[in-house]
Coordinates of C-alpha atoms in Angstrom, one line a residue:
M531 CA 23.2 161.6 110.6
A532 CA 23.5 160.8 106.9
G533 CA 26.2 160.7 104.2
A534 CA 27.7 158.7 101.4
L535 CA 29.8 155.6 102.1
K536 CA 32.3 155.2 99.4
T537 CA 34.3 152.0 98.8
A538 CA 38.0 153.0 98.9
S539 CA 38.9 149.4 98.1
P540 CA 37.0 146.3 96.7
L541 CA 34.4 144.9 99.1
I542 CA 33.3 141.4 99.8
L543 CA 30.0 140.9 101.7
G544 CA 29.1 137.2 101.4
S545 CA 25.5 136.2 101.0
G546 CA 25.9 132.4 101.4
E547 CA 24.9 131.9 97.8
N548 CA 27.4 130.2 95.3
D549 CA 25.5 130.0 92.0
V550 CA 28.0 132.3 90.1
A551 CA 31.0 132.2 92.3
D552 CA 32.1 130.3 95.5
V553 CA 31.4 133.6 97.4
Q554 CA 28.7 135.9 96.1
C555 CA 28.0 139.4 97.5
I556 CA 24.7 140.1 99.3
R557 CA 21.9 141.8 97.3
D558 CA 18.5 143.2 98.0
G559 CA 15.2 142.2 96.4
D560 CA 16.0 144.3 93.3
G561 CA 19.4 142.6 92.8
R562 CA 21.3 145.6 94.0
F563 CA 24.2 145.4 96.5
F564 CA 23.8 146.8 100.0
I565 CA 25.6 146.9 103.3
P566 CA 23.5 145.5 106.2
G567 CA 23.0 147.8 109.1
T568 CA 24.0 144.9 111.4
T569 CA 27.4 144.9 109.7
I570 CA 28.0 148.6 110.2
A571 CA 26.9 148.4 113.8
G572 CA 29.0 145.3 114.6
I573 CA 32.2 146.7 113.2
L574 CA 31.7 150.1 114.8
R575 CA 31.0 148.5 118.2
H576 CA 34.2 146.4 117.9
L577 CA 36.4 149.4 117.0
L578 CA 34.9 151.5 119.7
S579 CA 35.3 148.7 122.3
E580 CA 39.0 148.5 121.5
K581 CA 39.4 152.3 121.6
R582 CA 37.4 152.7 124.8
A583 CA 38.3 149.6 126.7
G584 CA 36.6 149.5 130.1
D585 CA 34.2 152.4 129.2
D586 CA 30.6 151.4 129.7
I587 CA 29.4 154.1 127.3
V588 CA 29.9 151.7 124.4
S589 CA 27.5 149.1 126.0
L590 CA 25.0 151.8 126.8
A591 CA 25.1 153.2 123.2
F592 CA 24.9 149.8 121.4
G593 CA 22.7 148.0 124.0
E594 CA 23.3 144.7 125.8
A595 CA 21.7 141.3 125.7
K596 CA 21.1 140.9 129.4
D597 CA 18.1 140.5 131.7
D598 CA 18.4 144.1 132.8
G599 CA 19.9 145.3 129.4
R600 CA 18.4 148.1 127.4
Q601 CA 17.9 148.6 123.7
S602 CA 20.5 150.3 121.6
L603 CA 20.5 154.1 121.4
L604 CA 22.0 153.9 117.9
L605 CA 19.8 152.8 114.9
F606 CA 21.7 151.9 111.7
H607 CA 19.8 151.6 108.4
D608 CA 20.9 149.3 105.6
A609 CA 23.2 151.2 103.3
S610 CA 21.7 150.9 99.8
L611 CA 23.7 151.3 96.7
S612 CA 23.3 154.9 95.4
S613 CA 25.6 154.6 92.4
K614 CA 23.6 154.3 89.2
E615 CA 26.0 151.7 87.7
Q616 CA 26.5 148.6 89.7
R617 CA 30.2 147.6 89.2
F618 CA 31.4 144.3 90.3
A619 CA 33.9 141.6 89.3
V620 CA 34.6 137.9 89.9
R621 CA 38.1 137.3 91.1
D622 CA 40.0 134.0 91.0
G623 CA 42.2 132.8 93.8
V624 CA 44.5 129.8 94.1
A625 CA 46.6 128.4 96.9
L626 CA 50.3 128.2 96.0
D627 CA 52.9 125.7 97.2
R628 CA 55.4 127.8 99.1
T629 CA 58.3 125.7 98.0
T630 CA 57.6 125.2 94.3
K631 CA 55.4 128.4 93.8
T632 CA 53.0 126.2 91.7
A633 CA 49.2 125.8 92.3
E634 CA 48.1 123.2 94.8
D635 CA 45.7 120.6 93.6
K636 CA 42.0 121.3 94.1
R637 CA 42.7 124.7 95.8
K638 CA 41.3 127.0 93.2
F639 CA 38.4 129.3 94.2
D640 CA 36.6 132.5 93.1
Y641 CA 34.7 135.3 94.8
E642 CA 32.6 138.2 93.8
V643 CA 33.7 141.7 94.8
V644 CA 32.0 145.2 94.7
E645 CA 34.5 147.4 92.9
R646 CA 36.2 150.4 94.4
G647 CA 34.5 153.8 93.9
Q648 CA 30.9 152.6 94.5
T649 CA 28.7 154.7 96.8
F650 CA 26.2 153.6 99.4
S651 CA 23.8 155.8 101.3
F652 CA 24.5 156.0 105.1
R653 CA 21.8 156.7 107.6
M654 CA 22.1 156.6 111.4
V655 CA 19.6 157.7 114.1
V656 CA 20.7 158.5 117.6
V657 CA 17.9 158.4 120.2
L658 CA 18.9 159.9 123.6
R659 CA 16.3 159.1 126.2
E660 CA 16.2 160.8 129.6
R661 CA 16.0 157.4 131.5
D662 CA 19.2 156.3 129.7
I663 CA 21.4 159.4 129.5
T664 CA 22.2 161.2 132.7
E665 CA 23.9 164.6 132.6
G666 CA 27.2 163.0 133.4
K667 CA 26.8 160.5 130.5
L668 CA 25.8 163.1 128.0
N669 CA 29.3 164.4 127.4
S670 CA 30.6 160.8 127.1
M671 CA 27.9 160.1 124.5
K672 CA 28.9 163.2 122.5
E673 CA 32.6 162.1 122.5
L674 CA 31.5 158.6 121.3
L675 CA 29.6 160.1 118.4
Q676 CA 32.7 162.2 117.5
D677 CA 34.7 159.0 117.6
I678 CA 32.2 157.3 115.2
L679 CA 32.4 160.3 112.8
R680 CA 36.3 160.2 112.9
I681 CA 36.3 156.4 112.2
L682 CA 33.9 156.7 109.3
T683 CA 35.5 159.8 107.7
G684 CA 39.1 158.8 108.3
G685 CA 39.0 155.4 106.6
A686 CA 39.6 153.4 109.7
M687 CA 36.6 151.2 109.1
R688 CA 36.9 148.0 107.1
I689 CA 34.0 145.6 106.6
G690 CA 33.3 142.2 105.0
A691 CA 35.8 139.4 104.2
K692 CA 39.5 139.6 103.6
R693 CA 39.8 142.9 105.4
S694 CA 43.5 142.2 106.3
R695 CA 44.3 141.7 102.5
G696 CA 43.1 145.2 101.4
F697 CA 39.4 144.6 101.0
G698 CA 36.5 146.4 102.6
K699 CA 37.8 149.9 103.3
I700 CA 35.0 152.4 103.3
V701 CA 35.0 156.2 103.8
L702 CA 32.1 158.4 104.8
E703 CA 31.8 161.5 102.6
N704 CA 29.6 164.6 103.0
P705 CA 28.4 163.8 106.5
R706 CA 25.3 165.8 107.6
S707 CA 23.0 165.8 110.6
A708 CA 19.8 167.1 112.0
V709 CA 18.8 167.4 115.6
F710 CA 15.3 167.1 117.1
D711 CA 15.1 168.1 120.7
F712 CA 11.9 167.0 122.6
S713 CA 13.3 167.7 126.1
E714 CA 11.5 171.1 126.5
P715 CA 7.7 170.8 126.7
S716 CA 7.1 174.2 125.1
K717 CA 8.9 173.1 121.9
R718 CA 7.6 169.6 121.6
K719 CA 4.8 170.4 119.1
E720 CA 7.1 172.4 116.9
E721 CA 9.8 169.7 117.0
G722 CA 7.2 167.0 116.4
E723 CA 6.1 168.8 113.2
R724 CA 9.6 169.1 112.0
W725 CA 10.2 165.4 112.7
L726 CA 7.0 164.4 110.8
D727 CA 8.0 166.5 107.8
F728 CA 11.7 165.3 107.8
K729 CA 13.1 163.6 104.8
W730 CA 16.7 162.2 104.5
S731 CA 17.3 164.4 101.5
D732 CA 15.9 167.4 103.2
E733 CA 17.7 170.7 103.7
Q734 CA 17.3 170.2 107.5
L735 CA 20.5 168.1 107.3
E736 CA 23.4 170.4 108.1
P737 CA 27.1 169.6 107.2
L738 CA 29.3 168.1 109.9
D739 CA 32.9 169.1 110.6
E740 CA 35.1 166.3 109.4
S741 CA 38.4 168.1 109.7
S742 CA 39.8 165.8 112.4
S743 CA 39.9 162.3 110.9
E744 CA 40.8 159.1 112.7
T745 CA 44.5 158.1 112.4
S746 CA 45.7 154.6 112.8
S747 CA 46.9 154.8 116.4
E748 CA 46.6 151.1 116.9
H749 CA 49.0 150.2 114.0
I750 CA 52.6 150.6 113.0
V751 CA 52.3 152.0 109.5
L752 CA 54.8 151.1 106.7
H753 CA 54.6 152.8 103.3
A754 CA 56.8 151.8 100.4
E755 CA 57.0 153.1 96.8
F756 CA 58.5 151.0 94.0
V757 CA 59.4 151.9 90.4
V758 CA 58.5 149.2 87.8
P759 CA 61.6 149.3 85.5
G760 CA 60.2 146.5 83.3
A761 CA 56.9 144.6 83.5
V762 CA 54.7 143.2 86.2
F763 CA 52.4 140.2 85.5
V764 CA 49.7 139.1 88.0
R765 CA 47.7 136.9 85.6
S766 CA 44.0 137.2 85.0
Y767 CA 42.1 135.2 82.4
S768 CA 39.3 136.0 80.1
V769 CA 36.6 133.8 78.5
D770 CA 36.6 135.9 75.4
P771 CA 38.3 133.8 72.6
E772 CA 39.5 137.0 70.9
A773 CA 41.2 138.3 74.0
P774 CA 44.9 137.5 74.9
D775 CA 45.4 134.2 76.7
S776 CA 46.2 136.1 79.9
V777 CA 46.3 139.8 80.9
H778 CA 47.6 141.6 84.0
F779 CA 45.1 141.9 86.9
S780 CA 43.1 145.1 87.0
S781 CA 40.9 146.6 89.7
G782 CA 38.3 149.2 88.8
G783 CA 39.7 149.3 85.3
A784 CA 43.3 150.1 86.4
P785 CA 46.3 147.8 86.6
A786 CA 46.8 146.7 90.2
I787 CA 48.6 144.3 92.5
P788 CA 46.0 142.7 94.9
G789 CA 46.7 142.6 98.7
T790 CA 46.6 138.8 98.5
S791 CA 49.5 138.8 96.0
W792 CA 51.5 141.3 98.2
A793 CA 51.0 139.1 101.2
G794 CA 52.2 136.0 99.4
V795 CA 55.3 137.8 98.1
L796 CA 56.1 139.1 101.6
R797 CA 55.7 135.6 103.2
H798 CA 58.0 134.1 100.5
A799 CA 60.6 136.9 101.0
L800 CA 60.5 136.3 104.8
S801 CA 60.8 132.5 104.3
N802 CA 63.9 133.1 102.1
L803 CA 65.4 135.4 104.7
G804 CA 64.9 132.8 107.4
R805 CA 66.7 130.1 105.4
T806 CA 69.6 132.5 104.5
M807 CA 70.0 133.4 108.2
G808 CA 69.8 129.8 109.4
A809 CA 66.7 130.8 111.4
T810 CA 64.0 128.9 109.5
H811 CA 62.0 127.8 112.5
R812 CA 62.0 131.2 114.2
M813 CA 61.1 133.0 110.9
D814 CA 58.3 130.5 110.3
T815 CA 56.9 131.3 113.7
L816 CA 57.2 135.0 113.1
T817 CA 55.4 134.6 109.7
K818 CA 52.5 132.7 111.3
S819 CA 52.1 135.2 114.1
L820 CA 52.1 138.1 111.6
F821 CA 50.0 136.7 108.7
G822 CA 47.8 134.3 110.7
E823 CA 47.1 130.7 109.8
V824 CA 44.2 128.4 108.9
R825 CA 44.3 124.8 110.1
E826 CA 41.9 121.9 109.2
E827 CA 41.2 121.0 112.8
K828 CA 38.5 122.7 115.0
D829 CA 39.4 126.2 116.2
G830 CA 42.3 126.2 113.8
A831 CA 41.9 129.7 112.3
F832 CA 44.0 132.5 113.6
A833 CA 43.5 136.2 112.5
S834 CA 46.2 138.1 110.7
N835 CA 48.0 140.9 112.6
I836 CA 48.9 142.8 109.5
I837 CA 46.8 144.6 106.9
V838 CA 48.2 144.5 103.4
D839 CA 46.5 147.0 101.1
E840 CA 45.8 146.6 97.4
S841 CA 47.9 148.8 95.1
V842 CA 47.1 150.5 91.8
I843 CA 50.0 150.8 89.4
K844 CA 50.2 154.4 88.3
D845 CA 51.5 155.7 84.9
A846 CA 51.6 152.2 83.5
R847 CA 50.6 150.8 80.2
S848 CA 49.6 147.4 79.1
L849 CA 51.1 145.8 76.0
E850 CA 50.4 142.6 74.2
Y851 CA 53.4 140.2 74.0
T852 CA 53.3 137.1 71.8
R853 CA 55.8 134.3 72.1
N854 CA 56.3 130.6 71.3
K855 CA 57.1 127.6 73.4
I856 CA 60.4 126.1 72.2
D857 CA 61.2 122.4 72.1
R858 CA 64.1 122.0 74.5
F859 CA 65.6 119.1 72.5
T860 CA 65.3 120.3 68.9
G861 CA 65.4 124.0 69.6
G862 CA 62.4 124.4 67.2
V863 CA 58.9 125.7 67.8
T864 CA 56.5 123.4 69.7
P865 CA 53.3 122.9 67.6
S866 CA 50.2 124.7 68.9
A867 CA 52.1 126.5 71.6
L868 CA 51.8 130.1 70.5
F869 CA 50.3 132.3 73.2
T870 CA 49.7 136.0 73.9
E871 CA 50.1 137.8 77.2
K872 CA 49.4 141.4 78.2
P873 CA 51.6 142.4 81.1
S874 CA 51.7 145.9 82.7
F875 CA 54.8 147.9 81.7
G876 CA 56.4 150.8 83.6
G877 CA 55.0 153.2 86.1
Y878 CA 55.2 153.0 89.9
V879 CA 53.3 151.4 92.7
E880 CA 52.8 152.2 96.4
L881 CA 52.3 149.7 99.1
S882 CA 50.8 150.3 102.6
L883 CA 51.2 147.9 105.5
L884 CA 49.6 148.2 108.9
V885 CA 50.9 146.1 111.7
R886 CA 49.0 145.9 115.0
K887 CA 50.8 147.3 118.0
E888 CA 49.1 144.7 120.2
F889 CA 48.7 141.3 118.6
F890 CA 45.5 139.3 119.0
K891 CA 45.6 137.1 122.0
K892 CA 44.7 134.0 120.0
S893 CA 47.9 132.9 118.3
P894 CA 49.0 130.0 116.1
V895 CA 52.1 129.6 118.2
S896 CA 52.8 129.1 121.9
S897 CA 52.8 132.3 124.0
G898 CA 56.5 132.1 124.7
D899 CA 57.4 132.1 121.0
V900 CA 55.2 135.0 119.9
P901 CA 57.5 137.7 118.4
S902 CA 56.9 141.4 119.3
P903 CA 55.3 143.7 116.7
E904 CA 58.6 145.5 116.5
A905 CA 60.5 142.3 115.6
C906 CA 57.9 141.6 112.9
V907 CA 58.3 145.2 111.5
G908 CA 62.1 144.7 111.4
A909 CA 61.7 141.5 109.4
L910 CA 59.2 143.2 107.1
L911 CA 61.7 146.0 106.4
L912 CA 64.2 143.4 105.2
A913 CA 61.6 141.7 103.1
L914 CA 60.8 145.1 101.4
L915 CA 64.5 145.6 100.7
D916 CA 64.6 142.2 99.0
I917 CA 61.6 143.2 96.9
G918 CA 63.1 146.6 96.1
N919 CA 66.5 145.2 95.1
G920 CA 64.9 142.7 92.7
I921 CA 65.8 139.7 94.8
Q922 CA 62.1 138.8 95.4
P923 CA 59.9 139.2 92.3
V924 CA 56.2 140.1 92.4
G925 CA 53.7 138.2 90.3
G926 CA 54.2 135.5 87.7
A927 CA 56.6 135.0 84.8
A928 CA 59.6 135.8 87.0
S929 CA 61.6 133.3 85.0
V930 CA 61.4 135.7 81.9
G931 CA 62.2 138.9 83.8
R932 CA 58.7 140.0 85.0
G933 CA 58.0 141.4 88.5
M934 CA 61.3 143.1 89.3
L935 CA 60.8 146.3 91.3
S936 CA 63.1 149.1 92.4
L937 CA 62.5 150.7 95.8
R938 CA 62.6 154.5 95.8
A939 CA 60.9 155.5 99.0
L940 CA 60.2 153.8 102.4
S941 CA 58.7 155.4 105.4
L942 CA 57.8 154.2 108.9
G943 CA 54.9 156.4 110.1
E944 CA 55.8 159.9 108.9
K945 CA 59.6 159.2 109.0
N946 CA 61.7 158.3 105.9
I947 CA 63.9 155.3 106.8
L948 CA 65.6 154.7 103.4
G949 CA 69.4 155.1 103.6
G950 CA 70.1 155.1 99.9
T951 CA 68.4 155.0 96.4
G952 CA 68.9 153.0 93.2
T953 CA 70.9 149.8 93.3
G954 CA 71.7 148.4 96.7
V955 CA 69.3 150.5 98.8
C956 CA 69.7 150.1 102.6
L957 CA 67.9 151.2 105.7
D958 CA 68.8 154.2 107.9
K959 CA 70.0 152.5 111.1
G960 CA 69.1 155.5 113.2
S961 CA 65.4 155.5 112.2
A962 CA 64.9 151.7 111.8
G963 CA 67.4 150.6 114.4
T964 CA 64.9 149.7 117.1
Y965 CA 63.0 147.4 114.8
L966 CA 66.1 145.8 113.3
R967 CA 67.5 145.1 116.7
A968 CA 64.2 143.5 117.8
A969 CA 64.1 141.3 114.7
G970 CA 67.8 140.4 115.2
E971 CA 67.2 139.4 118.9
Y972 CA 64.2 137.3 118.0
L973 CA 65.9 135.5 115.0
G974 CA 69.2 135.1 116.9
R975 CA 71.2 137.5 114.6
K976 CA 72.8 140.6 116.1
K977 CA 73.3 142.5 112.8
L978 CA 70.7 142.6 110.0
C979 CA 71.7 145.6 107.9

């Protein structure tokens, strides 16, 4: 099977090198990006093991490291970069103090990303041997291959680092396949000649049906759409002395809000809600369970149970804005304090959140305090309302009016749950009631909307 793997979001595949950035993406001998076959195989095995829990067909297909184990029936090639232009960027990150919203000391880092829209060649070989596949296992193997195709074409596969913060989403396009059947002795010579003459670019590869793509059945999906009435400013800096002092962050040449920024905004909104309700401890526990946590001690890392996608701001325009720093005592201009910014003005932005229906077993909190996924979704709905009503700004320069958004659409799965529009939007209690009640019970508050 062959096709084109396209990056639907930025991709981080670390190489262990740190000459240019703290994290550099892996490259081949020619300096071109590639996706290791081991990475593709590992992620697919993990996804299929979750989807087909208890089914031994996954172990049979991918092989097992046992004394009586057998080799894998699936062979994955390294996915080499097929795009002519190699597009990448180095992004800056910084840890923020949750109370003051200022940068923590010595917590700045940077990492290299492969930009969205890059294409890699995908090649997979399936070898079904008579000693491995009985007649009863053949149908299960066909179903497994269909699952692999649905995962790849449906965008359910994320690879590399920061997958829960919008990175690493890849989609298989133009899937094609060729079959070589050596089971009949009378056709072995003919099939052998076909196999020897086969090339991956050959016309022997026939298109595969990709009409039934994989849906996110293991996640509760939230989708919000915000209007930007003013400006949004997630700072990015340039080394060009002729460029503005700071510009709005861009991804693939388009203004965007990274998943890391969205996650920080949502955490801050939840923290504020907890203080307002007098449920600081319970909300802190909910936040840790939802977003994960990294501790300094051994075994102190806990995976996130939410995926926060990166968002491109559509129909926006960037404008330079020059201003002075004013001396607070004299009211005059402070010397050498003229600076130019370039925020993103107008447009609209969409945000997608995926919350796991079953949380990871390893949790940063004790088992008795772990909130249900429904309670977490209910709290997230309230946080999205705060963002959409301008209570919780997004990005920097909030003190001068940046980052105020207006919520105009909110859906849970395929169902709209927004009860109003414009100023003072609220949730439809009928559609969102189950989640709000779960959040209320966990936080000790009966009514939340």
